[in-house]
Amino acid sequence: MRRTNEECKIEFDQAIDYDKVLQQIAGHASFSCSRDAILSAMPLDSHDEIQQALELVKEGMELERKAVYVNFTGCSDIRDAVVRARKEMVLSGPELNAVRLFLNACQSVHRTLNESEAPHLNELSQSMDLCRPLVRSIQEQIDAAGMVKDDASPLLLNKHREYNDVRMHLQTTARDFIKSHSQQLMETVTTTIQGRLCVLVRAQDKNTFGGMVHGSSQSGQAFYAEPRSFVTYNNRLQNINDEIEAEKHRICKELSVKVRKNALALLSDLETMTYLDEAMAKARWAYEKDGCVPLMENNRRKLYMEAARHPLLDPENVVANTYTLNESQYCMMISGPNMGGKTVTLKTIGLFVTLAHAGFPVLCHTAHIPFYESLWFVIGDNQSIENNLSTFSAHISKIARICDNCDRNSFVLLDELGSGTDPAEGAGLAVAILEYLMDRECTVLTSTHYHQVKSFGQTDARILVASMEFNAETLHPTYRFIPGVSGASYAFDIAAQYHLKESILKRAYAFKEENARQSEKEIEHLEQMQNEVHEQKERFRALIEDAHRVQREAQAKKEAMDAKKRDMDENYARELDEMLEEKRNEADAIVRTLRKQKNTKFHEQTEKIHELNALAEPIPEEPAETPKLKVGDYVQLDGLNSHGEITDIRKQEATVSVNGMKMKVKMNRLKKIQRPNVQKKKTELHLLSSKKRMPLELNLIGMHVDEGLRALDDYIDQAVANHVSQVRIVHGMGAGKLRQAVWDDLHHQPAVKEITAAGPNDGGLGATIVTLK
C-alpha cells in the first residue's frame, strides 16, 4: 500500500529531524509563501523535476558567491486581496499598496536576474507579467502608508481644499467665541466630540449659547456645548468629510477593478516569486554553511558524500565524514559502541538523500546521490526529540511493510536491525532481512551490535562494513567514519569508566569467554588487527597532511610576496609616470610663458628659469639619507652639470650659488665635492698661435669688473684674429654689476655685431652670446 505525503512527512520528521532542517532553511526565505513552500517540501516524483529545482539552487549559489543581491523586499502573500478583487469586493488602501509593493519587488527581481548570468532563474523572471499600468495607477492614487492621496482625483483635491477652508473659518469663529465668553467657559480651549468642535461651559450656562449639548463632564459641573455659531461649520465639515470618503471609496473601487482584470497575472507572478525566493533561500543556506548542490544520478547506484556534516550539529565541533557505496555494494553496515555516532551517521545520510530528492542542497563538498522512487526509515532511538514506537512489535511491523513495498529503486534505512528481542533470534532476523532486501537490489543502510550480523557482513561482497572510531585509551568516541573496519562495542570498558564494580565486570568477561564461539573470537581478533592497521594508516596520513600543509603555506607566502612585489612595482611605475607627466606639463607651461613674454622684467625671467631648473630634479627611486652638509661646502647638483657653494640651509632645502645664480635645491640632491682651484687670468693675453685651437667660451666669474673687462677685450681681439664668428661670455648673475659692465663694453666694441642673453640650456642670464662681424 502506497504511503500518503502526510505519512511520509511524519516518518521523515521523526526519523531524520527533517522538519527541523527545513525550519533552518526557511529562515532564509523573504516572505511567507516561500517559507511555507520550504516547510512543506517533500521528495519530488520525477528525476527531471529534481534536476530543475537543483539547477535553480546552483545558479542561486553562484549569485551569492558573486555577491549579487536579489532583493525580494516588498513581497507578501497577496492571494486574499486578489481573491477578494475577483469577487468584485472593494480593496482597502493597504491591500492596494501591498499589490503595488509586490509588483515593485517583481520588477526589481526581474531587473537583477536579467543582468546576471543565471539563465534558468532569469527565464522564470522573464515569464512574469509586471503589470506596469496597474503599478502606475496605484502609485498615483495610493501613498506609501496605504492611504488614498489627497490629490488622487480633481474632485478629491477640491474637497480637501474646501474642507481646510471651512475648518479655518470654524477655528476663527471658535477663537472669537472663546475671547468674548471666557468668563462662562470652564476652559479656554476647544475639544472635539464625535467629530464636532465644542467648548466646555459651566453647567448653568449650557443653554445660553443655543446650538447643541453633547454631554457633561464626570463631575457634572461642566457640559460640552456646540454653540449656534459652530453648528453650520460643523455640519459643513461633516458633509464634506462624507463626500471625501465617498470619493476615496470610488477610487479604491476603480483600482480594485484593475486588480481583478490582472488577477491571473498577479497569482502567476506570486507563484513565480515563490519559486525564485525558495531557490534563493536554499542557495543562501547552502552558501552560508559551505554546502553544495548534489549531482542526482539516474539509473546508477553510486552513493558518494564528501565531507558530510549534519546541519543541526554545532558547526564548530561537527566532524565531517565521507560516505560512499560503489555500484556493486547494496548495503552499508555500521558498527561500534553506543554513543559513538552510528545513528547520527545514518540520519545524516538519510537526511541528505531526502533533501536531494526534494530539490535541496546538502552540506557536503561534493555529493553524488542515486535517484530513488521510495524512501524508508526505521530509527527508534532516544536521540530524536519526539520518541517514536520502540517495541519489537512496532519495529518489525514497519520492516514488514518495507519488505512488501521495496524494490531496486528504494532507499532503506534501518537502525539497530533485529533489536528488542532475543539476541540470537534478533541476529537471525537481521541477516535474513538484509539478504531479502539486497536480493531485491534495494540500497540499505543499517547499524548493528550483533557479532553474527557483523560476521555475515564480512563474508558478503555486497555489504560495506564500516564503523565509528572509538578511542580505546580515553574511552571517548571521535565520531569519525571508518569504512572497511567493523567496530567493537567496548561495553566492558565503558561500564568500567562508569564505576561498575570490578567483580561484576570480571564475572561478565568470564561468562562471555565461556559462551563465545570460536568465530566470534576470530572476529574480535580481526577487529583488533583492523584497528591497529587503521591507527598506523592515520598516523601516516597525518604526517603527509602536515607536510602538504607546510608546503601549501610556503607556496602561499611566496605567492603573497610575489603579488605584493608586483603591486609595488606597478604602483611605483604608475606614480613615476604621473610625476613625469606632471613635470612635463609644468615645463611646457613655463616655456610658453617665456616665449610669450619677450619683454619680461629681469627678476621675473630669473624666477621662471629657477622654476624650469627645479623641474629637472630627478625623481628618486628610493628614499636616501640626507647628506650631512653645512653652509660653505662646495657641492655638485645631482642630475645637472653644475656646482657651487652652499650659502644657506633651511630644513631639507639648501640655497646654492651657481655661476652667480642662487638656486634652492633639496639636500638629497647635493653631493659634496672638492672646490676647484680657480686661477686668476692674466690681464695680458697674447694672440693664440694659429696652431692652437681658439676657445669659444670666456669665464669671468670670480674677477673684479676692471679685471674682467681687460680679459674681455683681449679675448675679443683673439677671436677676431682667429676669425671666430660667435663666442660665449660667462659672467654669472650675482648683483648684476659685472654683467652690465660686460654688456656696456661689448656695445662699444667695433668688432661686435650682436649680443644676446644665453638660453636656459646655455647659462641663462648668467652668460652672454656674442656674434662677431
XYZ file of C-alpha atoms in Angstrom, residues 20-640:
621
model
C 13.936 20.996 11.956
C 16.294 21.242 8.994
C 13.524 22.708 6.826
C 12.860 25.334 9.510
C 16.541 26.240 9.404
C 16.418 26.693 5.626
C 13.080 28.542 5.738
C 14.729 31.151 7.960
C 16.486 32.433 4.826
C 13.224 32.999 2.913
C 11.988 36.555 2.294
C 8.227 36.162 2.640
C 5.565 33.786 3.907
C 4.737 31.945 0.649
C 8.300 30.716 0.108
C 8.656 29.890 3.812
C 5.518 27.745 3.675
C 6.712 26.091 0.466
C 10.024 25.135 2.097
C 8.399 23.856 5.305
C 6.001 21.652 3.327
C 8.591 20.413 0.800
C 8.609 16.688 0.078
C 10.620 14.482 -2.310
C 9.626 15.125 -5.924
C 8.196 12.413 -8.127
C 10.429 12.676 -11.196
C 14.137 12.983 -11.837
C 13.561 15.915 -14.218
C 11.694 17.913 -11.558
C 14.543 17.366 -9.112
C 17.126 18.420 -11.685
C 15.222 21.623 -12.459
C 14.963 22.537 -8.773
C 18.644 21.806 -8.147
C 19.677 23.833 -11.196
C 17.904 26.889 -9.757
C 19.732 26.410 -6.450
C 23.049 26.040 -8.244
C 22.563 29.352 -10.054
C 21.457 30.977 -6.811
C 24.653 29.847 -5.058
C 26.705 31.304 -7.901
C 24.903 34.637 -7.471
C 25.655 34.505 -3.737
C 29.320 33.800 -4.496
C 29.430 36.852 -6.790
C 27.618 38.953 -4.142
C 24.674 39.613 -6.479
C 21.796 40.621 -4.208
C 18.355 39.525 -5.417
C 16.021 41.837 -3.497
C 12.588 40.426 -2.594
C 11.700 43.349 -0.317
C 8.005 44.154 -0.681
C 6.936 40.576 -1.435
C 3.914 39.407 0.539
C 1.078 36.932 0.167
C -1.451 38.911 -1.897
C -3.713 35.939 -2.636
C -6.501 37.072 -0.270
C -6.575 40.545 -1.811
C -6.655 39.149 -5.360
C -9.407 36.666 -4.453
C -11.481 39.461 -2.891
C -10.999 41.580 -6.017
C -12.131 38.669 -8.199
C -15.313 38.525 -6.104
C -15.870 42.210 -7.004
C -15.151 43.362 -3.478
C -13.511 46.737 -2.866
C -9.920 46.510 -1.641
C -8.675 48.829 1.069
C -5.787 51.235 0.622
C -3.286 48.971 2.471
C -4.345 45.991 0.314
C -3.860 48.006 -2.878
C -0.485 49.235 -1.612
C 0.535 45.622 -0.868
C -0.231 44.751 -4.518
C 1.910 47.694 -5.659
C 4.819 46.724 -3.393
C 4.611 43.132 -4.643
C 4.784 44.250 -8.285
C 7.685 46.593 -7.473
C 9.523 43.587 -5.990
C 8.763 41.620 -9.180
C 10.304 44.433 -11.239
C 13.404 44.535 -9.002
C 13.945 40.752 -9.209
C 13.282 40.797 -12.968
C 15.851 43.568 -13.476
C 18.532 41.919 -11.303
C 18.215 38.471 -12.884
C 18.087 39.943 -16.377
C 21.529 41.473 -15.757
C 23.030 38.313 -14.187
C 24.424 35.084 -15.583
C 21.650 32.818 -14.266
C 19.746 31.559 -17.324
C 17.189 29.357 -15.533
C 16.369 31.911 -12.837
C 16.215 34.625 -15.487
C 13.895 32.518 -17.633
C 11.496 32.264 -14.694
C 11.662 36.004 -14.035
C 11.073 36.773 -17.717
C 7.815 34.834 -17.578
C 6.287 37.333 -15.134
C 3.766 39.967 -16.205
C 4.940 43.104 -14.379
C 1.548 44.861 -14.774
C 3.187 48.292 -15.124
C -0.080 50.212 -15.856
C -1.598 48.809 -12.640
C 1.506 49.825 -10.678
C 1.323 53.366 -12.066
C -2.381 53.672 -11.271
C -1.967 52.542 -7.657
C 1.186 54.611 -7.197
C -0.573 57.772 -8.459
C -3.529 57.395 -6.091
C -2.314 55.448 -3.019
C 0.556 56.657 -0.835
C 3.243 54.568 0.903
C 1.111 54.297 4.066
C -1.772 52.766 2.125
C -3.893 55.907 2.256
C -5.654 57.489 -0.728
C -3.681 60.582 -1.730
C -5.315 63.995 -1.276
C -4.794 64.730 -4.982
C -5.847 61.276 -6.212
C -8.580 62.981 -8.275
C -9.514 66.613 -9.069
C -12.736 66.258 -7.051
C -10.873 64.896 -4.049
C -8.332 67.705 -4.246
C -11.105 70.337 -4.340
C -12.925 68.716 -1.424
C -9.772 68.701 0.695
C -9.232 72.390 -0.075
C -12.851 73.177 0.767
C -12.562 71.171 3.991
C -9.455 73.135 5.033
C -11.154 76.460 4.248
C -14.237 75.629 6.314
C -12.084 74.325 9.133
C -10.097 77.584 9.199
C -13.349 79.598 9.391
C -14.546 77.373 12.213
C -11.294 77.845 14.146
C -11.515 81.621 13.680
C -15.102 81.593 14.914
C -14.084 79.449 17.895
C -11.257 81.841 18.872
C -13.613 84.819 18.712
C -16.209 82.956 20.752
C -13.713 81.953 23.449
C -12.382 85.500 23.627
C -15.833 87.041 24.117
C -17.215 84.386 26.522
C -14.152 83.350 28.510
C -15.928 84.046 31.837
C -18.633 81.489 31.072
C -16.247 78.733 29.970
C -14.565 76.145 32.166
C -11.547 76.048 29.814
C -10.413 78.395 27.070
C -9.674 75.577 24.644
C -11.862 73.674 22.204
C -12.463 69.941 22.085
C -13.922 67.516 19.546
C -16.913 65.323 20.337
C -17.917 62.821 17.667
C -16.076 64.860 15.067
C -17.769 68.171 16.025
C -15.924 71.117 17.553
C -17.238 72.031 21.048
C -16.359 74.100 24.131
C -16.579 73.209 27.810
C -19.064 75.595 29.542
C -20.307 75.925 33.076
C -23.398 73.907 33.933
C -25.608 76.944 34.447
C -24.675 78.358 31.029
C -25.113 75.206 28.915
C -28.216 76.521 27.129
C -27.084 80.121 26.927
C -25.416 79.899 23.503
C -28.014 77.918 21.601
C -26.792 75.093 19.412
C -26.425 71.588 20.901
C -25.191 69.991 24.137
C -23.158 66.784 23.682
C -22.782 65.640 27.262
C -21.342 66.555 30.631
C -18.078 66.097 32.433
C -17.683 63.339 35.006
C -18.297 65.742 37.876
C -21.413 67.236 36.259
C -20.085 70.752 36.791
C -19.436 71.382 33.090
C -21.064 70.494 29.776
C -19.735 70.048 26.228
C -21.688 72.567 24.192
C -21.697 73.288 20.485
C -22.696 76.981 20.165
C -25.071 78.045 17.394
C -22.223 79.790 15.584
C -20.361 76.431 15.377
C -23.241 74.333 14.078
C -23.193 75.455 10.456
C -19.461 74.944 10.094
C -19.533 71.570 11.867
C -22.354 70.401 9.620
C -20.499 71.540 6.527
C -17.296 69.799 7.642
C -19.204 66.581 8.251
C -20.824 66.744 4.824
C -17.511 67.442 3.110
C -15.873 64.584 5.000
C -18.638 62.209 3.840
C -18.068 63.377 0.267
C -14.314 62.808 0.655
C -14.861 59.263 1.951
C -17.256 58.558 -0.892
C -14.677 59.720 -3.428
C -11.977 57.596 -1.757
C -14.275 54.589 -1.904
C -14.885 55.256 -5.603
C -11.109 55.437 -6.257
C -10.449 52.186 -4.361
C -13.296 50.501 -6.237
C -11.849 51.658 -9.542
C -8.394 50.319 -8.600
C -9.939 47.052 -7.351
C -11.485 46.553 -10.798
C -7.998 46.928 -12.314
C -6.654 44.377 -9.851
C -9.460 41.999 -10.842
C -8.538 42.370 -14.508
C -4.926 41.461 -13.678
C -5.806 38.718 -11.170
C -4.495 35.806 -13.239
C -1.185 37.573 -13.904
C -0.834 38.521 -10.231
C -1.394 34.966 -8.999
C 1.017 33.631 -11.627
C 3.637 36.217 -10.580
C 3.144 35.221 -6.931
C 3.803 31.582 -7.804
C 6.920 32.542 -9.775
C 8.255 34.787 -7.000
C 7.670 31.937 -4.544
C 9.785 29.599 -6.719
C 12.527 32.203 -7.049
C 12.663 33.108 -3.361
C 12.556 29.428 -2.403
C 15.550 28.740 -4.670
C 17.478 31.739 -3.306
C 16.704 30.741 0.311
C 18.134 27.263 -0.351
C 21.165 28.849 -2.030
C 21.778 31.282 0.839
C 21.576 28.435 3.369
C 23.995 26.245 1.421
C 26.420 29.109 0.728
C 26.405 30.176 4.381
C 27.125 26.618 5.574
C 29.585 25.695 2.789
C 27.273 23.184 1.153
C 26.850 22.044 -2.427
C 24.222 21.101 -4.985
C 24.146 17.288 -5.234
C 24.521 15.542 -8.561
C 21.407 13.384 -8.927
C 22.361 10.139 -10.649
C 19.668 8.368 -12.658
C 19.915 4.620 -13.295
C 23.128 4.445 -11.259
C 23.735 3.042 -7.787
C 26.798 5.027 -6.749
C 26.327 6.942 -3.492
C 29.051 9.437 -2.556
C 29.079 12.225 0.027
C 32.358 14.032 0.656
C 32.882 15.857 3.967
C 29.234 15.498 5.003
C 28.105 17.465 8.095
C 24.726 17.273 9.809
C 23.174 20.786 9.759
C 21.714 20.525 13.283
C 25.102 19.875 14.921
C 27.395 22.648 16.143
C 29.356 23.736 13.043
C 32.407 24.463 15.192
C 32.601 20.924 16.585
C 30.933 18.733 13.967
C 33.186 16.079 12.408
C 32.982 15.925 8.611
C 32.924 12.397 7.172
C 32.949 10.942 3.666
C 30.471 8.164 2.842
C 30.486 6.047 -0.292
C 28.860 2.981 -1.821
C 30.026 1.714 -5.204
C 27.976 0.144 -7.961
C 28.351 -3.412 -6.641
C 27.569 -2.600 -2.984
C 23.950 -2.681 -1.830
C 24.354 -2.273 1.906
C 26.380 -0.155 4.353
C 26.642 -1.833 7.767
C 27.899 0.387 10.601
C 29.031 -0.986 13.962
C 30.707 0.431 17.025
C 29.987 1.351 20.651
C 26.878 3.104 21.896
C 27.019 6.925 21.691
C 29.731 6.555 19.047
C 27.794 8.298 16.269
C 26.195 5.392 14.374
C 22.709 6.854 14.464
C 23.957 10.347 13.594
C 25.704 8.851 10.573
C 22.535 7.077 9.443
C 20.486 10.245 9.975
C 22.992 12.374 8.059
C 22.988 10.086 5.018
C 19.209 9.620 5.136
C 18.621 13.360 5.554
C 20.833 14.285 2.600
C 19.209 11.679 0.355
C 15.791 13.109 1.287
C 16.870 16.738 0.833
C 18.356 15.978 -2.573
C 15.123 14.316 -3.705
C 13.178 17.386 -2.540
C 15.414 19.669 -4.636
C 17.555 20.995 -1.752
C 21.330 21.397 -1.440
C 23.290 19.353 1.114
C 26.177 20.168 3.436
C 28.961 18.351 1.597
C 31.886 19.386 -0.535
C 30.657 17.040 -3.273
C 27.660 14.714 -3.404
C 26.514 12.047 -5.902
C 23.124 10.587 -4.989
C 21.131 7.987 -6.985
C 17.510 8.712 -7.837
C 15.163 6.616 -5.691
C 11.415 6.262 -6.124
C 10.735 5.492 -2.455
C 12.499 6.270 0.826
C 12.002 4.191 4.009
C 13.288 4.951 7.505
C 13.153 2.940 10.726
C 15.034 4.691 13.529
C 13.861 4.021 17.081
C 16.500 5.577 19.365
C 16.149 8.215 22.068
C 18.132 10.819 20.186
C 15.041 12.169 18.434
C 13.189 14.837 20.355
C 9.860 13.100 19.790
C 10.037 9.420 20.850
C 8.603 7.038 18.307
C 7.485 3.479 18.955
C 10.441 1.310 20.017
C 8.924 -2.062 20.957
C 9.854 -5.084 18.913
C 6.333 -5.409 17.540
C 6.266 -1.864 16.219
C 9.804 -2.296 14.900
C 9.097 -5.475 12.999
C 5.746 -4.229 11.633
C 7.480 -1.313 9.913
C 10.115 -3.632 8.467
C 7.410 -5.986 7.196
C 5.745 -3.102 5.364
C 9.092 -2.135 3.807
C 9.718 -5.692 2.603
C 6.295 -5.729 0.954
C 6.805 -2.449 -0.970
C 10.508 -2.003 -1.721
C 12.376 -2.724 -4.942
C 15.653 -1.782 -6.668
C 14.586 1.884 -6.674
C 14.132 2.017 -2.897
C 16.366 3.522 -0.219
C 16.001 1.797 3.174
C 17.499 2.970 6.479
C 17.319 0.538 9.441
C 18.800 1.445 12.818
C 19.714 -1.452 15.160
C 18.118 -4.080 12.945
C 16.779 -7.021 14.977
C 16.915 -5.266 18.340
C 14.268 -5.580 21.049
C 14.160 -9.387 21.236
C 16.373 -12.384 21.987
C 19.883 -11.609 20.576
C 20.203 -14.942 18.768
C 16.784 -14.628 17.165
C 17.269 -10.927 16.500
C 20.582 -11.568 14.759
C 18.991 -14.283 12.637
C 16.145 -11.998 11.649
C 18.598 -9.202 10.811
C 20.633 -11.434 8.489
C 17.522 -12.773 6.771
C 16.021 -9.291 6.285
C 19.269 -7.882 4.872
C 19.579 -10.802 2.458
C 15.997 -10.287 1.269
C 16.421 -6.545 0.744
C 19.723 -6.985 -1.115
C 18.229 -9.697 -3.284
C 15.612 -7.135 -4.321
C 18.536 -4.743 -5.065
C 17.484 -2.132 -2.519
C 20.048 0.319 -1.159
C 20.244 -0.402 2.589
C 21.897 1.427 5.480
C 21.912 -0.329 8.829
C 23.669 -0.452 12.184
C 24.228 -3.424 14.456
C 25.941 -4.706 17.604
C 25.432 -8.403 16.803
C 28.595 -10.437 16.102
C 26.599 -12.774 13.858
C 25.413 -9.872 11.719
C 28.917 -8.356 11.518
C 30.284 -11.785 10.566
C 27.670 -12.017 7.800
C 28.697 -8.564 6.582
C 32.359 -9.557 6.403
C 31.538 -12.518 4.146
C 29.073 -10.853 1.709
C 30.708 -8.762 -1.050
C 27.536 -6.721 -1.448
C 27.988 -5.227 2.053
C 30.376 -2.419 3.010
C 31.318 -2.987 6.642
C 32.155 0.230 8.471
C 32.470 1.558 11.999
C 32.601 4.728 14.025
C 36.033 5.306 15.520
C 36.379 4.973 19.303
C 39.453 5.997 21.281
C 40.234 2.960 23.432
C 42.589 4.966 25.666
C 40.250 7.843 26.526
C 37.092 5.734 26.039
C 35.530 8.574 24.074
C 34.155 8.482 20.517
C 35.879 10.533 17.808
C 32.772 10.442 15.534
C 34.974 9.576 12.556
C 33.579 7.166 9.982
C 35.938 4.282 9.072
C 34.940 2.233 6.011
C 36.105 -1.365 5.739
C 36.523 -1.881 9.503
C 33.887 -3.350 11.840
C 33.823 -1.826 15.301
C 33.787 -3.396 18.721
C 31.167 -2.426 21.322
C 33.637 -1.601 24.172
C 30.782 -2.389 26.571
C 33.050 -3.620 29.401
C 35.432 -0.667 29.061
C 32.595 1.840 29.133
C 30.995 0.073 32.103
C 34.302 0.310 33.962
C 34.521 4.012 33.210
C 31.144 4.463 34.900
C 32.488 2.658 38.006
C 30.640 -0.647 37.719
C 32.083 -2.976 40.367
C 35.193 -4.849 39.238
C 33.827 -8.186 40.469
C 30.803 -7.775 38.184
C 32.988 -6.940 35.224
C 35.239 -9.974 35.825
C 32.240 -12.256 36.031
C 30.754 -10.765 32.853
C 34.005 -11.205 30.956
C 34.319 -14.848 32.136
C 30.753 -15.559 31.113
C 31.430 -14.083 27.709
C 34.556 -16.224 27.243
C 32.684 -19.363 28.250
C 29.891 -18.778 25.778
C 31.812 -17.171 22.930
C 32.157 -19.216 19.811
C 35.414 -19.563 18.020
C 34.081 -17.497 15.104
C 33.244 -14.598 17.452
C 36.746 -14.717 18.946
C 38.256 -14.635 15.478
C 36.063 -11.651 14.565
C 37.166 -9.813 17.715
C 40.812 -10.554 16.903
C 40.277 -9.377 13.338
C 38.635 -6.158 14.584
C 41.623 -5.525 16.854
C 44.078 -6.022 13.990
C 42.000 -3.793 11.716
C 42.005 -1.040 14.318
C 45.792 -1.251 14.715
C 46.304 -1.037 10.952
C 43.875 1.874 10.767
C 45.735 3.750 13.544
C 49.045 3.350 11.704
C 47.402 4.497 8.480
C 46.013 7.556 10.249
C 49.440 8.438 11.653
C 50.977 8.298 8.178
C 48.065 10.288 6.773
C 48.533 12.962 9.448
C 52.255 13.216 8.646
C 51.552 13.518 4.911
C 48.848 16.130 5.504
C 51.211 18.105 7.741
C 53.898 18.059 5.054
C 51.358 19.171 2.453
C 50.165 21.896 4.786
C 53.695 23.244 5.272
C 54.230 23.122 1.515
C 50.944 24.962 0.870
C 51.781 27.613 3.474
C 55.212 28.188 1.932
C 53.721 28.403 -1.548
C 51.032 30.770 -0.303
C 53.644 33.013 1.346
C 55.726 33.022 -1.837
C 52.679 33.897 -3.957
C 51.720 36.625 -1.495
C 55.227 38.120 -1.613
C 55.280 37.939 -5.414
C 51.874 39.597 -5.595
C 52.984 42.289 -3.165
C 56.134 42.941 -5.209
C 54.087 43.144 -8.417
C 51.706 45.583 -6.777
C 54.594 47.734 -5.506
C 56.271 47.727 -8.930
C 53.021 48.644 -10.668
C 52.242 51.381 -8.148
C 55.776 52.825 -8.426
C 55.680 52.782 -12.230
C 52.267 54.415 -12.250
C 53.334 57.112 -9.755
C 56.543 57.710 -11.732
C 54.595 58.155 -14.951
C 52.200 60.533 -13.233
C 55.036 62.618 -11.766
C 56.895 62.748 -15.072
C 53.750 63.814 -16.892
C 53.116 66.487 -14.289
C 56.662 67.849 -14.667
C 56.390 67.847 -18.471
C 53.205 69.872 -18.233
C 54.799 72.362 -15.823
C 57.889 72.734 -18.023
C 55.732 73.280 -21.111
C 53.772 75.952 -19.266
C 56.948 77.801 -18.211
C 58.433 77.657 -21.719
C 55.194 79.000 -23.206
C 55.228 81.824 -20.666
C 58.841 82.759 -21.533
C 58.062 82.745 -25.264
C 55.008 84.934 -24.884
C 56.633 87.486 -22.533
C 59.628 88.729 -24.518
C 59.816 91.977 -22.551
C 59.571 90.343 -19.147
C 61.446 92.057 -16.369
C 64.798 90.696 -15.313
C 63.709 89.288 -11.915
C 60.634 87.616 -13.459
C 62.800 85.864 -16.044
C 65.072 84.733 -13.251
C 62.149 83.219 -11.320
C 60.900 81.373 -14.407
C 64.394 79.972 -15.070
C 64.631 78.832 -11.454
C 61.279 77.066 -11.810
C 62.441 75.409 -15.040
C 65.713 74.288 -13.463
C 63.832 72.940 -10.453
C 61.781 70.722 -12.761
C 64.992 68.964 -13.776
C 65.184 67.409 -10.323
C 65.239 63.635 -10.803
C 62.577 61.507 -9.121
C 64.391 59.305 -6.603
C 63.691 55.622 -6.875
C 64.246 55.046 -3.187
C 64.402 57.476 -0.264
C 68.015 58.270 0.553
C 69.575 59.593 3.744
C 70.051 63.364 3.815
C 73.780 64.173 3.356
C 75.446 65.933 6.255
C 76.272 69.250 4.653
C 76.831 72.754 6.039
C 76.985 76.317 4.840
C 80.189 76.951 2.890
C 80.516 73.430 1.455
C 81.153 73.175 -2.281
C 78.674 70.746 -3.853
C 77.669 69.098 -7.107
C 73.961 69.216 -8.133
C 72.714 65.706 -8.854
C 71.411 65.394 -12.400
C 72.898 68.737 -13.563
